[in-house]
Short mmCIF file of C-alpha atoms in Angstrom, two decimals:
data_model
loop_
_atom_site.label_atom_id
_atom_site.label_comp_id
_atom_site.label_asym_id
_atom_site.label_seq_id
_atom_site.Cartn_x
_atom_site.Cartn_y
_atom_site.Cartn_z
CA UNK S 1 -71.30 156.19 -111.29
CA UNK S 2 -74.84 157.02 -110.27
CA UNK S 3 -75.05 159.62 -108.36
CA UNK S 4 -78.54 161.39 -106.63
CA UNK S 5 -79.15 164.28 -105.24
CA UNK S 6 -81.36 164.75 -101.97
CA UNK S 7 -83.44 168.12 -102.41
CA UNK S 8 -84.82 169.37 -105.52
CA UNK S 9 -85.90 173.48 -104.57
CA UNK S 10 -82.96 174.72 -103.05
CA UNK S 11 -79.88 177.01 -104.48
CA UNK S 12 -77.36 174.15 -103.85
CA UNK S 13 -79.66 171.19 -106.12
CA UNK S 14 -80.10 174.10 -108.81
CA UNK S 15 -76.32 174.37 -109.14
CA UNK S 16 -75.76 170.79 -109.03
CA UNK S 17 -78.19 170.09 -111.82
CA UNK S 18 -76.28 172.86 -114.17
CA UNK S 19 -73.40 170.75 -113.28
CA UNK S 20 -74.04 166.69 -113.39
CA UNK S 21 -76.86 167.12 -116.10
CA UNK S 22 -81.20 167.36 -116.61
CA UNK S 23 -81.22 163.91 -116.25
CA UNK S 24 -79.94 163.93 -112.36
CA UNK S 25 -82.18 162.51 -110.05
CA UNK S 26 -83.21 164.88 -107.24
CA UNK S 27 -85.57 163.84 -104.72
CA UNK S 28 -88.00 165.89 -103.33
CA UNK S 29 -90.90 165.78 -100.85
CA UNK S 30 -93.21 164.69 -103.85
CA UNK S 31 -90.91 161.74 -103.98
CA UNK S 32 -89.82 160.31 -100.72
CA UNK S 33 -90.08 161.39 -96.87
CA UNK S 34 -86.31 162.11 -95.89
CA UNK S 35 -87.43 162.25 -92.19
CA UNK S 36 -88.62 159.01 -92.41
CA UNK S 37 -86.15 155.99 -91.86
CA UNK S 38 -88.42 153.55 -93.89
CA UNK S 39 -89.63 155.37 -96.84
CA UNK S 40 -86.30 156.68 -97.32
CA UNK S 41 -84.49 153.48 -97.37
CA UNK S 42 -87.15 152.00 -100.22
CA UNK S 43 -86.79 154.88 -102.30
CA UNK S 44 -82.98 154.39 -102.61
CA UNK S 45 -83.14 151.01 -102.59
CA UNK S 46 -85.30 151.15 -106.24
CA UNK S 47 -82.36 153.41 -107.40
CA UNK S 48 -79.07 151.83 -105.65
CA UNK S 49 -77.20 155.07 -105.99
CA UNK S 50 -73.43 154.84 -105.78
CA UNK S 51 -73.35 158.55 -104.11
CA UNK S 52 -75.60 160.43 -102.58
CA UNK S 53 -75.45 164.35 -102.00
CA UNK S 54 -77.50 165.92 -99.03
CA UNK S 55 -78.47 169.54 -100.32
CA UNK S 56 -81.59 169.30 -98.47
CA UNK S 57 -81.79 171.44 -95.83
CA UNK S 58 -83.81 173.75 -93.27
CA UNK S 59 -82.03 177.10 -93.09
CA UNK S 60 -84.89 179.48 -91.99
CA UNK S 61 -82.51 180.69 -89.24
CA UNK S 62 -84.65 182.24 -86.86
CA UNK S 63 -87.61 181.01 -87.59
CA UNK S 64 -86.21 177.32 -86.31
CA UNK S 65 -85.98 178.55 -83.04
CA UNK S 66 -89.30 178.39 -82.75
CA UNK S 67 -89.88 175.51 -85.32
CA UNK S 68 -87.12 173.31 -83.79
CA UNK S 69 -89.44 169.46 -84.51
CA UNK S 70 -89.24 170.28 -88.29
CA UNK S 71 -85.83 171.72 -88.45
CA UNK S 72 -84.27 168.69 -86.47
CA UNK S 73 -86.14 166.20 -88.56
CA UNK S 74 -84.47 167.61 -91.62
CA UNK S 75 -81.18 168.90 -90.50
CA UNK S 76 -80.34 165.85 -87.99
CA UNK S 77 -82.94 162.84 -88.32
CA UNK S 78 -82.61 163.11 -92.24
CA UNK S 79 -78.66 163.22 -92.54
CA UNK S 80 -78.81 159.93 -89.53
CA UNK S 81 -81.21 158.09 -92.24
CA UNK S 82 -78.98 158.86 -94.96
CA UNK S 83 -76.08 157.99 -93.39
CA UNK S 84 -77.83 154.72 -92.08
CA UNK S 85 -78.43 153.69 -95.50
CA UNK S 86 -75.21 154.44 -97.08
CA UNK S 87 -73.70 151.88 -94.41
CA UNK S 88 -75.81 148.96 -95.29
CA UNK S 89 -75.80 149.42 -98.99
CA UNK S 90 -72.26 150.38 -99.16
CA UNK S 91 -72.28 153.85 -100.62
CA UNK S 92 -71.21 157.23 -100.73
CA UNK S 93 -72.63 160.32 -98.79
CA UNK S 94 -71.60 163.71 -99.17
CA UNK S 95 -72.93 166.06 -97.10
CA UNK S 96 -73.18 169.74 -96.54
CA UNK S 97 -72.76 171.85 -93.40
CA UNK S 98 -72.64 175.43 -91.63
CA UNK S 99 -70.27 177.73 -90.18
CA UNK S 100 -73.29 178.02 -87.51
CA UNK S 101 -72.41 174.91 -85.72
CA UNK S 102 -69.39 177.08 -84.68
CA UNK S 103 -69.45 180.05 -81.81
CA UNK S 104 -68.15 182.77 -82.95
CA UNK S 105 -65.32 183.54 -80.92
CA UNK S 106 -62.29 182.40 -82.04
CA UNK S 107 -61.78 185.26 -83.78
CA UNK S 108 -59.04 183.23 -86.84
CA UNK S 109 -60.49 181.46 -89.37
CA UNK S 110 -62.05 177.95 -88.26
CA UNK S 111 -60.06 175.06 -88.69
CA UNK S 112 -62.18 171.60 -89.69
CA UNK S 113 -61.06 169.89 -86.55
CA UNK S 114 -61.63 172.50 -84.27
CA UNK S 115 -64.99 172.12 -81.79
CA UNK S 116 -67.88 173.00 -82.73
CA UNK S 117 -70.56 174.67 -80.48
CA UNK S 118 -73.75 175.86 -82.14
CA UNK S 119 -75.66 179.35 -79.97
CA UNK S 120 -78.50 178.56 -82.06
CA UNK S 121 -81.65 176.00 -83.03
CA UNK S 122 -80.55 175.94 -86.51
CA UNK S 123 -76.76 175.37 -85.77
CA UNK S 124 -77.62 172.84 -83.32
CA UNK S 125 -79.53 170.85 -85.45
CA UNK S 126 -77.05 170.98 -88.22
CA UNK S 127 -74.48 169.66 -85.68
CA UNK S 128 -76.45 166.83 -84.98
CA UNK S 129 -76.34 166.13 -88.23
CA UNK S 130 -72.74 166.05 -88.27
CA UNK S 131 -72.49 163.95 -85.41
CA UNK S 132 -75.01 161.37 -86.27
CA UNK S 133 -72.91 161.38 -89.82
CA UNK S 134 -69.33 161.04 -88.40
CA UNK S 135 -70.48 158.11 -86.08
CA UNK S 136 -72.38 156.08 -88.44
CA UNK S 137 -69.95 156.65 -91.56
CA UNK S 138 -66.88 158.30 -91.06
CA UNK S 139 -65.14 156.68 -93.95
CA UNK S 140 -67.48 156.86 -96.51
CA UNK S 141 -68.84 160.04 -96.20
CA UNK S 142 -67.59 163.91 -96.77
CA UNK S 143 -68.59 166.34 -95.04
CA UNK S 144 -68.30 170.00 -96.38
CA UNK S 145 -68.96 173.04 -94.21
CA UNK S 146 -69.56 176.41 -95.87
CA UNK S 147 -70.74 179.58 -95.06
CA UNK S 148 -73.59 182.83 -96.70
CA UNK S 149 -74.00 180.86 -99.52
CA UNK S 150 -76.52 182.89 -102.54
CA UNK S 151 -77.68 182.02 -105.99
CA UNK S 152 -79.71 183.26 -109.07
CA UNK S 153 -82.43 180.73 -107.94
CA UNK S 154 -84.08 180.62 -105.20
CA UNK S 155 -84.25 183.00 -101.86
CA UNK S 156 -81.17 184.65 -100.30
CA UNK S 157 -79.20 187.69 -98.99
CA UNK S 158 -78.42 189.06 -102.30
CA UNK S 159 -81.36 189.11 -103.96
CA UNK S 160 -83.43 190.18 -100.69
CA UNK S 161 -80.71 193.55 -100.52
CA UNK S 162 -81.94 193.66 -104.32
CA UNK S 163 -85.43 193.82 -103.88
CA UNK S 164 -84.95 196.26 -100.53
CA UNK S 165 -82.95 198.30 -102.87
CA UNK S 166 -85.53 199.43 -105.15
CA UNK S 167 -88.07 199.72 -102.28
CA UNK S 168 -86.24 201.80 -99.30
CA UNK S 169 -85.16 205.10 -99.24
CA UNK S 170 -82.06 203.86 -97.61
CA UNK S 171 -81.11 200.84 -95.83
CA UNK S 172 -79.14 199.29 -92.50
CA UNK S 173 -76.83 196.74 -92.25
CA UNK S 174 -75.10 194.57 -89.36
CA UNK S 175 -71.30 195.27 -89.60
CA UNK S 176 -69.98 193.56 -86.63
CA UNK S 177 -70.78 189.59 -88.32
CA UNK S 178 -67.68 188.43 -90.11
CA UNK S 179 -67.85 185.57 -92.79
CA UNK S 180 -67.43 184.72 -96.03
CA UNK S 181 -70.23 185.13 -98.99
CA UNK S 182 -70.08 181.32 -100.91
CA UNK S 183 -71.87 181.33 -104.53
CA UNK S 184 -73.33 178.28 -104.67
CA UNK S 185 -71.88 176.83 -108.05
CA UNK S 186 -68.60 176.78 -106.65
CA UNK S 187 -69.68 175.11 -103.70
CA UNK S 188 -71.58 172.63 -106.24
CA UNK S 189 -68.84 172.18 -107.77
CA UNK S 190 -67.26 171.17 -104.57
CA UNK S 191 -69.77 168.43 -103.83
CA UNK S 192 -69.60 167.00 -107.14
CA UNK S 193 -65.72 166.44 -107.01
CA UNK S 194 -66.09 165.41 -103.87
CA UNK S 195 -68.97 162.77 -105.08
CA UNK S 196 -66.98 161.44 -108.33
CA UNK S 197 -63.48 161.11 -106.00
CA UNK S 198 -65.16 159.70 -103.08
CA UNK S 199 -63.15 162.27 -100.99
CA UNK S 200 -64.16 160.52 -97.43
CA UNK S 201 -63.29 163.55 -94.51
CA UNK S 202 -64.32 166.67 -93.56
CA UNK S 203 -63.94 169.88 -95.34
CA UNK S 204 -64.22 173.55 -95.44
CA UNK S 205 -65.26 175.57 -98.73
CA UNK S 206 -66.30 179.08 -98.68
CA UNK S 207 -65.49 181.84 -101.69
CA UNK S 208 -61.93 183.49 -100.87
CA UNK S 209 -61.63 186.43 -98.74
CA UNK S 210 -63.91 188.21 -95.69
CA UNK S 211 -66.61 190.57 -95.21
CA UNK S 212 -68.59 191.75 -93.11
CA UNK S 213 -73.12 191.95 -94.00
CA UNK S 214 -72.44 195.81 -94.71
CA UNK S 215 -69.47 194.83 -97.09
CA UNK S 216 -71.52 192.27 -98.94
CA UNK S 217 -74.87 195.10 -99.10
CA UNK S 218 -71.90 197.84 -100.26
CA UNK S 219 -70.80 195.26 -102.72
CA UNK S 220 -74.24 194.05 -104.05
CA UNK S 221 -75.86 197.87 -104.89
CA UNK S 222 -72.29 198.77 -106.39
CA UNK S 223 -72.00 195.67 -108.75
CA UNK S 224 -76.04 195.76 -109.19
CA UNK S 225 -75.88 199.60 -110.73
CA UNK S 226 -73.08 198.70 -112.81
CA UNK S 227 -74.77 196.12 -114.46
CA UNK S 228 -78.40 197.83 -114.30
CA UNK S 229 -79.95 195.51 -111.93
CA UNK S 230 -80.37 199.02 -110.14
CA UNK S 231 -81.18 202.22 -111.42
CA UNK S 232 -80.72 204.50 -108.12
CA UNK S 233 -78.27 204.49 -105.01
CA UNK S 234 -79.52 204.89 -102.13
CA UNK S 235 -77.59 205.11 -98.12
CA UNK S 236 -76.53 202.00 -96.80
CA UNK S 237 -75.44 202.55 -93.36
CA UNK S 238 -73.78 200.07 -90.98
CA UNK S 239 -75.25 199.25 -87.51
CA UNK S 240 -73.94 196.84 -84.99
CA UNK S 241 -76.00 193.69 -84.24
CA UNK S 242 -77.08 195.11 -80.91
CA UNK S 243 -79.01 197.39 -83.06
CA UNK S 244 -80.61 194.46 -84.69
CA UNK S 245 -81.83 191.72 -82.73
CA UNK S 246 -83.26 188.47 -83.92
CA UNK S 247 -84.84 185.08 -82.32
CA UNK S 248 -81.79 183.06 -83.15
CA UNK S 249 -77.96 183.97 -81.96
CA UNK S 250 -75.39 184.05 -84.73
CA UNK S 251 -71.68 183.84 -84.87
CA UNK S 252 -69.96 186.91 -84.64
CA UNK S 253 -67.04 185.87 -86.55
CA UNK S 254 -67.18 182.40 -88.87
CA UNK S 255 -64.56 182.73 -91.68
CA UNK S 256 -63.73 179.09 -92.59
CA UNK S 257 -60.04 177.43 -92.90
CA UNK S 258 -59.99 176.17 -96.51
CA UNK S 259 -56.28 174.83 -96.76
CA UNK S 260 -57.09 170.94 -96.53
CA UNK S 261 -60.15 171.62 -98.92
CA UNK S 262 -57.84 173.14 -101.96
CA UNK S 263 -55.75 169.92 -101.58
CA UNK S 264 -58.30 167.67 -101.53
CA UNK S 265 -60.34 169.13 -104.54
CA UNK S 266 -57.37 171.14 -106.38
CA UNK S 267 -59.43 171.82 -109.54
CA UNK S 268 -61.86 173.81 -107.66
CA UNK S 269 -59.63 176.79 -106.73
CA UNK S 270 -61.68 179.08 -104.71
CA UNK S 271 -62.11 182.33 -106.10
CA UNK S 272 -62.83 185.95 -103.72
CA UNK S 273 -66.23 186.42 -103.08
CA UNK S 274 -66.71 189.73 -104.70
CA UNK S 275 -65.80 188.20 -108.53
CA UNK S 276 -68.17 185.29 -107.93
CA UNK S 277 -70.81 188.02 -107.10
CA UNK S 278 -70.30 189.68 -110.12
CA UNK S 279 -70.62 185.99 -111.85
CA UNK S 280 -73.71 185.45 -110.47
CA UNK S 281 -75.19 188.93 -110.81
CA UNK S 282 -73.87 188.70 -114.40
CA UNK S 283 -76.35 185.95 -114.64
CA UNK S 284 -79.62 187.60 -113.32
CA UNK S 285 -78.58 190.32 -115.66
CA UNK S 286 -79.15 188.30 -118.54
CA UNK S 287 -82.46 186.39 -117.15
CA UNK S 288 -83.60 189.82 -116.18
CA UNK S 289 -83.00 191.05 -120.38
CA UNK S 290 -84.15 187.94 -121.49
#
């Protein structure tokens, strides 16, 4: 089975890479325009994939808000283009989501089928994406929401607390967002079963348990000066996101429903969040000694 991977700089492709090989094909900008219907379609065409995973994506947040032509070309026109080829050359697309395309108020954890209605740019466009998917190729696609997803590579919440860490004399954190931190490896891990099964639907996958920002920043500097990614503790003190505002909305509470996912892909069992942290820290531990 060939399988190639859309996005080469992001957390997710690094992951998937450790996991289907150095030889995986992952298409950048360098090597095709994503955006572009055309120049998509002749790129894959040259390497008649069997599946295709989407990890390209644009998750600058709040900065889409403002930047809403860009983020719609990748995070809808892209995923339509995708999709559009899959259908005519009869092949597989798995493709990756956000808890953002949900509200925020349901206040249990989201079920797949339940509606979705993004507050902001970002979780609009990602819901286009969705839509444009589930119309063009609803059974020959999978479509995987998750949710605060961090790596060793690349930019995230994690190693941004990190860096602030070492830098602040103490720190403040929103405690009034609930979700659930996702390690991207596991989520990898995710797409690849998903890829090799062909498991057509749509899907939730998130680490196991809840937290809140604050929880995750409490967990980070605890685990961090354990393992000596830190060398001093400073205050971390919660504040509510009224105290915090930003361009773009966010849900308030977007814990995802993973029953259907742990039947579909039963040997990736999700693990809580707080071990895969450790995991992960446990690796920029070593890169940091080596």
């Amino acid at each position: 089975m060939k399988i190639v991977v859309i996005g080469n700089a992001g957390q997710l492709s690094y992951e998937l890479v450790r996991i289907l090989g150095e030889n995986t094909i992952c298409l950048g900008p360098e090597d095709t325009d994503i955006t572009k219907e055309d120049v998509l379609s002749q790129t894959l065409a040259k390497l008649s994939p069997d599946v295709i995973i989407n990890a390209a994506a644009y998750t600058a947040v709040d900065k889409a808000e403002t930047d809403l032509a860009l983020c719609h070309a990748i995070n809808a026109t892209a995923v339509e283009n995708l999709a559009k080829y899959c259908k005519q050359a009869n092949a597989f697309l798995v493709h990756v989501s956000t808890d953002y395309v949900f509200n925020g108020h349901k206040g249990s954890p989201y079920l797949p089928s339940d509606p979705i209605e993004p507050q902001g740019a970002y979780g609009k466009t990602k819901a286009d994406g969705e839509k444009a998917l589930l119309q063009l190729l609803p059974g020959a696609s999978c479509l995987i929401r998750t949710a605060w997803v961090y790596s060793a590579h690349g930019n995230n919440f994690v190693k941004t607390m990190l860096r602030l860490m070492t830098e602040k004399p103490q720190l403040t954190v929103i405690d009034d967002q609930i979700g659930t931190p996702t390690w991207a490896k596991g989520l990898a891990e995710v797409c690849v079963s998903a890829a090799k099964n062909k498991t057509a639907g749509v899907y939730h996958w998130t680490d196991e348990g809840v937290a809140s920002w604050y929880d995750f920043a409490l967990a980070i500097q605890e685990l961090a000066l354990e393992k000596g990614l830190l060398d001093k503790i400073i205050p971390v003190l919660p504040i509510p996101t009224s105290a915090y505002p930003t361009p773009a909305k966010r849900p308030q509470y977007s814990v995802l429903d993973k029953t259907s996912a742990r039947e579909a892909f039963s040997s990736c069992s999700p693990t809580h969040w707080r071990k895969q942290l450790s995991s992960m820290m446990d690796e920029l531990e070593k890169e940091t000694n080596e």
